[in-house]
PDB file of C-alpha atoms in Angstrom:
ATOM      1  CA  UNK A  26      19.132  26.903 -18.331  1.00 43.00           C
ATOM      2  CA  UNK A  27      21.190  24.257 -16.750  1.00 50.00           C
ATOM      3  CA  UNK A  28      19.505  24.670 -13.473  1.00 53.00           C
ATOM      4  CA  UNK A  29      15.940  24.483 -14.980  1.00 66.00           C
ATOM      5  CA  UNK A  30      16.826  21.423 -17.074  1.00 65.00           C
ATOM      6  CA  UNK A  31      18.160  19.913 -13.934  1.00 64.00           C
ATOM      7  CA  UNK A  32      14.996  20.582 -12.061  1.00 70.00           C
ATOM      8  CA  UNK A  33      12.898  19.224 -14.761  1.00 69.00           C
ATOM      9  CA  UNK A  34      14.865  16.065 -14.657  1.00 75.00           C
ATOM     10  CA  UNK A  35      14.568  15.917 -11.003  1.00 78.00           C
ATOM     11  CA  UNK A  36      10.676  16.411 -11.027  1.00 80.00           C
ATOM     12  CA  UNK A  37      10.335  13.803 -13.822  1.00 83.00           C
ATOM     13  CA  UNK A  38      12.344  11.304 -11.618  1.00 86.00           C
ATOM     14  CA  UNK A  39      10.097  12.036  -8.782  1.00 86.00           C
ATOM     15  CA  UNK A  40       6.939  11.751 -10.760  1.00 89.00           C
ATOM     16  CA  UNK A  41       8.100   8.357 -12.167  1.00 90.00           C
ATOM     17  CA  UNK A  42       8.634   7.353  -8.534  1.00 91.00           C
ATOM     18  CA  UNK A  43       5.408   8.837  -7.423  1.00 91.00           C
ATOM     19  CA  UNK A  44       3.640   6.663 -10.403  1.00 93.00           C
ATOM     20  CA  UNK A  45       5.240   3.721  -9.135  1.00 92.00           C
ATOM     21  CA  UNK A  46       4.519   3.992  -5.535  1.00 93.00           C
ATOM     22  CA  UNK A  47       0.845   4.545  -6.849  1.00 93.00           C
ATOM     23  CA  UNK A  48       0.830   1.503  -8.893  1.00 95.00           C
ATOM     24  CA  UNK A  49       2.246  -0.487  -5.653  1.00 94.00           C
ATOM     25  CA  UNK A  50      -0.532   0.734  -3.557  1.00 94.00           C
ATOM     26  CA  UNK A  51      -3.360  -0.167  -6.218  1.00 95.00           C
ATOM     27  CA  UNK A  52      -1.758  -3.803  -6.316  1.00 95.00           C
ATOM     28  CA  UNK A  53      -1.658  -4.041  -2.711  1.00 95.00           C
ATOM     29  CA  UNK A  54      -5.215  -2.788  -2.266  1.00 95.00           C
ATOM     30  CA  UNK A  55      -6.374  -5.603  -4.706  1.00 95.00           C
ATOM     31  CA  UNK A  56      -4.404  -8.273  -2.510  1.00 94.00           C
ATOM     32  CA  UNK A  57      -5.702  -6.904   0.473  1.00 94.00           C
ATOM     33  CA  UNK A  58      -9.222  -7.011  -0.846  1.00 94.00           C
ATOM     34  CA  UNK A  59      -8.644 -10.682  -1.792  1.00 94.00           C
ATOM     35  CA  UNK A  60      -7.182 -11.670   1.695  1.00 93.00           C
ATOM     36  CA  UNK A  61     -10.252  -9.669   3.515  1.00 93.00           C
ATOM     37  CA  UNK A  62     -12.837 -11.741   1.479  1.00 93.00           C
ATOM     38  CA  UNK A  63     -10.818 -15.161   2.235  1.00 92.00           C
ATOM     39  CA  UNK A  64     -10.849 -13.958   6.129  1.00 90.00           C
ATOM     40  CA  UNK A  65     -14.506 -13.003   6.001  1.00 90.00           C
ATOM     41  CA  UNK A  66     -15.321 -16.532   4.451  1.00 89.00           C
ATOM     42  CA  UNK A  67     -13.254 -18.416   7.099  1.00 87.00           C
ATOM     43  CA  UNK A  68     -14.876 -16.690   9.562  1.00 84.00           C
ATOM     44  CA  UNK A  69     -18.237 -17.286   8.682  1.00 82.00           C
ATOM     45  CA  UNK A  70     -17.466 -21.006   7.987  1.00 82.00           C
ATOM     46  CA  UNK A  71     -15.747 -21.048  11.523  1.00 78.00           C
ATOM     47  CA  UNK A  72     -19.305 -20.384  12.927  1.00 73.00           C
ATOM     48  CA  UNK A  73     -21.041 -22.918  10.931  1.00 73.00           C
ATOM     49  CA  UNK A  74     -18.198 -25.579  12.082  1.00 71.00           C
ATOM     50  CA  UNK A  75     -18.389 -24.749  15.751  1.00 68.00           C
ATOM     51  CA  UNK A  76     -19.952 -28.524  16.509  1.00 66.00           C
ATOM     52  CA  UNK A  77     -16.857 -29.951  14.795  1.00 66.00           C
ATOM     53  CA  UNK A  78     -13.977 -29.083  17.318  1.00 63.00           C
ATOM     54  CA  UNK A  79     -10.891 -29.938  15.109  1.00 67.00           C
ATOM     55  CA  UNK A  80     -12.013 -28.232  12.318  1.00 75.00           C
ATOM     56  CA  UNK A  81     -13.171 -25.271  13.996  1.00 73.00           C
ATOM     57  CA  UNK A  82      -9.608 -25.190  15.671  1.00 77.00           C
ATOM     58  CA  UNK A  83      -8.096 -25.505  12.353  1.00 79.00           C
ATOM     59  CA  UNK A  84     -10.339 -22.581  11.074  1.00 82.00           C
ATOM     60  CA  UNK A  85      -9.313 -20.599  13.968  1.00 83.00           C
ATOM     61  CA  UNK A  86      -5.666 -20.974  13.086  1.00 87.00           C
ATOM     62  CA  UNK A  87      -6.164 -20.167   9.429  1.00 89.00           C
ATOM     63  CA  UNK A  88      -8.255 -17.254  10.601  1.00 90.00           C
ATOM     64  CA  UNK A  89      -5.432 -15.897  12.828  1.00 92.00           C
ATOM     65  CA  UNK A  90      -2.858 -16.544   9.854  1.00 92.00           C
ATOM     66  CA  UNK A  91      -5.106 -14.497   7.353  1.00 93.00           C
ATOM     67  CA  UNK A  92      -5.640 -11.653   9.818  1.00 94.00           C
ATOM     68  CA  UNK A  93      -1.743 -11.301  10.098  1.00 94.00           C
ATOM     69  CA  UNK A  94      -1.325 -11.319   6.423  1.00 94.00           C
ATOM     70  CA  UNK A  95      -4.094  -8.625   6.104  1.00 95.00           C
ATOM     71  CA  UNK A  96      -2.500  -6.576   8.836  1.00 95.00           C
ATOM     72  CA  UNK A  97       0.945  -6.877   7.451  1.00 95.00           C
ATOM     73  CA  UNK A  98      -0.382  -5.739   3.769  1.00 95.00           C
ATOM     74  CA  UNK A  99      -2.419  -2.874   5.558  1.00 95.00           C
ATOM     75  CA  UNK A 100       0.837  -1.684   7.083  1.00 96.00           C
ATOM     76  CA  UNK A 101       2.683  -1.606   3.967  1.00 95.00           C
ATOM     77  CA  UNK A 102       0.019   0.143   2.173  1.00 95.00           C
ATOM     78  CA  UNK A 103       0.251   2.799   4.995  1.00 95.00           C
ATOM     79  CA  UNK A 104       4.196   2.791   4.446  1.00 95.00           C
ATOM     80  CA  UNK A 105       3.673   3.558   0.674  1.00 95.00           C
ATOM     81  CA  UNK A 106       1.155   6.077   1.345  1.00 95.00           C
ATOM     82  CA  UNK A 107       3.494   7.849   3.518  1.00 95.00           C
ATOM     83  CA  UNK A 108       5.999   7.693   0.745  1.00 93.00           C
ATOM     84  CA  UNK A 109       3.488   8.850  -1.724  1.00 94.00           C
ATOM     85  CA  UNK A 110       2.884  12.004   0.609  1.00 94.00           C
ATOM     86  CA  UNK A 111       6.609  12.629   0.919  1.00 92.00           C
ATOM     87  CA  UNK A 112       6.946  12.451  -3.016  1.00 92.00           C
ATOM     88  CA  UNK A 113       4.267  14.829  -3.533  1.00 91.00           C
ATOM     89  CA  UNK A 114       5.734  17.222  -1.176  1.00 92.00           C
ATOM     90  CA  UNK A 115       9.146  16.853  -2.702  1.00 89.00           C
ATOM     91  CA  UNK A 116       7.710  17.468  -6.402  1.00 88.00           C
ATOM     92  CA  UNK A 117       6.062  20.484  -4.982  1.00 89.00           C
ATOM     93  CA  UNK A 118       9.017  21.733  -3.295  1.00 87.00           C
ATOM     94  CA  UNK A 119      11.200  21.173  -6.505  1.00 85.00           C
ATOM     95  CA  UNK A 120       8.698  22.685  -8.672  1.00 83.00           C
ATOM     96  CA  UNK A 121       8.420  26.066  -6.173  1.00 84.00           C
ATOM     97  CA  UNK A 122      12.179  26.320  -6.273  1.00 81.00           C
ATOM     98  CA  UNK A 123      12.005  26.209 -10.028  1.00 76.00           C
ATOM     99  CA  UNK A 124       9.552  28.799 -10.342  1.00 76.00           C
ATOM    100  CA  UNK A 125      11.576  31.245  -7.938  1.00 76.00           C
ATOM    101  CA  UNK A 126      14.861  30.719  -9.820  1.00 72.00           C
ATOM    102  CA  UNK A 127      13.234  31.348 -13.420  1.00 64.00           C
TER     103      UNK A 127
END
């Protein structure tokens, strides 16, 4: 009884952590979409502003910074996806161990 209760608590904790990770991934994907839209807009605007040297170079700098933010957010999403996979494996492992002990 004590072991199965412990495992139930452990699985519950893991599932809550998994839910938090999934929510974080969803939020990061929303932010990523916004930054990608901004980046796309700046890139298109830059092509229109080629005749204005100063504006074009400013837009290029903005474009580079936006791309860095997009890359950083994507890396964070990848990190959370790895954490999600580990949590899912841990949940399966704990459930399997629980089934073996009962």
